[in-house]
């Protein structure tokens, strides 16, 4: 941890910025000598309301999964979606299990911001739009707003 209670890049990349149950799951699999080959789908909008969202955050997700023994397929960034899988990861589970928390955070946060921006554009198509989003998030997140 750093002076300002933020998680550094190494902790994210190493899978230390994860939910406790992923720590327990990986520990149990390692103790059992198991590393199953899995296909995981990242879904969005688990309870669809008929409204579309804009997919974003792919750059960070790809960087997080780079150099791992996995195959990744995703819808293109900027595509509208309403539920369903937006990404598919296939490979040995232990190579990406502890990354799920960060992966979902990257995709959820960026998609929410992109969708909010799109909603503003749709509501005011002919207006100049300005955002001061950095004022409303932790300073460590300002690069993402």
Coordinates of C-alpha atoms in Angstrom, one line a residue:
X1 CA 0.0 0.0 0.0
X2 CA 1.2 3.5 -0.7
X3 CA 0.8 6.7 1.3
X4 CA -2.6 7.5 -0.2
X5 CA -4.3 4.1 0.0
X6 CA -4.0 3.2 -3.6
X7 CA -3.0 -0.1 -5.2
X8 CA 0.0 0.2 -7.4
X9 CA 0.3 -1.3 -10.9
X10 CA 2.4 -4.2 -9.7
X11 CA -0.3 -5.3 -7.3
X12 CA -2.9 -5.2 -10.0
X13 CA -0.6 -7.1 -12.5
X14 CA 0.4 -9.7 -9.9
X15 CA -3.2 -10.4 -8.9
X16 CA -2.8 -9.0 -5.4
X17 CA -5.7 -6.5 -5.9
X18 CA -8.3 -9.2 -5.8
X19 CA -11.3 -10.4 -3.8
X20 CA -10.4 -12.8 -1.0
X21 CA -12.3 -15.7 -2.5
X22 CA -9.9 -15.7 -5.4
X23 CA -7.0 -16.1 -3.0
X24 CA -8.8 -19.0 -1.3
X25 CA -9.7 -20.6 -4.7
X26 CA -6.2 -20.4 -6.0
X27 CA -4.8 -21.7 -2.7
X28 CA -7.2 -24.7 -2.8
X29 CA -6.4 -25.5 -6.4
X30 CA -2.7 -25.3 -5.8
X31 CA -2.9 -27.5 -2.7
X32 CA -4.8 -30.0 -4.8
X33 CA -2.3 -29.8 -7.7
X34 CA -5.1 -28.7 -10.0
X35 CA -5.1 -26.1 -12.7
X36 CA -8.2 -26.7 -14.9
X37 CA -8.4 -25.5 -18.4
X38 CA -11.5 -23.2 -18.4
X39 CA -13.5 -20.9 -20.7
X40 CA -14.6 -17.8 -18.8
X41 CA -17.1 -15.3 -20.2
X42 CA -17.2 -11.8 -18.9
X43 CA -20.8 -10.7 -19.0
X44 CA -22.2 -7.3 -18.6
X45 CA -25.5 -5.9 -17.6
X46 CA -26.5 -9.1 -15.8
X47 CA -30.1 -7.8 -15.4
X48 CA -30.8 -6.1 -18.8
X49 CA -33.2 -3.2 -18.7
X50 CA -33.4 -2.7 -22.4
X51 CA -30.9 0.2 -22.4
X52 CA -27.7 -0.2 -24.3
X53 CA -24.3 0.5 -22.8
X54 CA -21.0 1.4 -24.6
X55 CA -18.1 -1.1 -24.2
X56 CA -14.8 0.5 -23.0
X57 CA -11.8 -0.4 -21.0
X58 CA -10.4 -2.9 -23.4
X59 CA -6.8 -1.4 -23.5
X60 CA -6.3 -2.0 -19.8
X61 CA -7.9 -5.4 -19.9
X62 CA -5.6 -6.5 -22.7
X63 CA -2.6 -5.1 -20.9
X64 CA -3.6 -7.0 -17.7
X65 CA -3.9 -10.3 -19.6
X66 CA -0.9 -9.9 -21.8
X67 CA 1.9 -12.4 -21.5
X68 CA -0.3 -15.0 -19.9
X69 CA -1.1 -18.4 -21.2
X70 CA -4.7 -17.4 -22.3
X71 CA -6.6 -16.7 -25.5
X72 CA -8.8 -13.6 -25.2
X73 CA -11.6 -12.6 -27.5
X74 CA -13.7 -9.4 -26.9
X75 CA -16.2 -7.3 -28.7
X76 CA -14.6 -4.1 -30.1
X77 CA -14.3 -1.2 -27.8
X78 CA -17.0 1.4 -28.6
X79 CA -19.6 -1.2 -29.5
X80 CA -23.1 -0.9 -28.0
X81 CA -24.2 -3.9 -26.0
X82 CA -27.2 -5.0 -23.9
X83 CA -26.2 -7.9 -21.8
X84 CA -24.4 -11.0 -22.9
X85 CA -20.7 -11.7 -23.0
X86 CA -18.4 -9.0 -23.9
X87 CA -15.2 -11.0 -23.4
X88 CA -14.1 -14.6 -23.5
X89 CA -10.9 -15.9 -21.8
X90 CA -9.7 -19.5 -22.3
X91 CA -6.7 -21.1 -20.7
X92 CA -5.4 -22.6 -17.4
X93 CA -7.5 -21.1 -14.6
X94 CA -4.6 -20.2 -12.3
X95 CA -3.0 -18.0 -15.0
X96 CA -5.8 -15.5 -14.7
X97 CA -8.0 -16.3 -11.7
X98 CA -6.7 -13.7 -9.4
X99 CA -7.0 -11.0 -12.1
X100 CA -10.8 -11.1 -12.3
X101 CA -11.5 -8.4 -9.8
X102 CA -9.2 -5.9 -11.6
X103 CA -10.4 -7.0 -15.0
X104 CA -14.0 -6.4 -14.1
X105 CA -13.1 -3.1 -12.6
X106 CA -11.3 -2.0 -15.7
X107 CA -14.2 -2.9 -17.9
X108 CA -17.1 -1.8 -15.7
X109 CA -15.6 1.6 -14.8
X110 CA -14.6 2.6 -18.3
X111 CA -17.9 1.3 -19.8
X112 CA -19.9 3.2 -17.2
X113 CA -18.1 6.4 -18.0
X114 CA -18.4 5.9 -21.7
X115 CA -22.1 5.1 -21.4
X116 CA -22.7 8.2 -19.3
X117 CA -20.9 10.4 -21.9
X118 CA -23.0 8.8 -24.7
X119 CA -26.2 9.5 -22.7
X120 CA -25.1 13.2 -22.4
X121 CA -24.4 13.4 -26.1
X122 CA -27.8 11.8 -27.0
X123 CA -29.6 14.2 -24.6
X124 CA -27.8 17.3 -26.0
X125 CA -26.7 16.4 -29.5
X126 CA -26.0 20.0 -30.6
X127 CA -24.4 21.3 -27.4
X128 CA -20.8 21.6 -26.4
X129 CA -20.2 19.1 -23.6
X130 CA -17.6 19.7 -20.9
X131 CA -16.6 17.3 -18.1
X132 CA -14.9 18.0 -14.8
X133 CA -15.0 14.3 -13.9
X134 CA -11.6 14.3 -12.2
X135 CA -13.1 16.4 -9.4
X136 CA -15.4 13.5 -8.4
X137 CA -13.1 10.5 -8.2
X138 CA -10.0 9.6 -6.2
X139 CA -7.0 11.3 -7.7
X140 CA -5.5 8.0 -8.7
X141 CA -8.4 7.6 -11.1
X142 CA -8.0 10.9 -12.9
X143 CA -6.2 9.3 -15.9
X144 CA -9.4 7.2 -16.5
X145 CA -11.9 10.1 -16.5

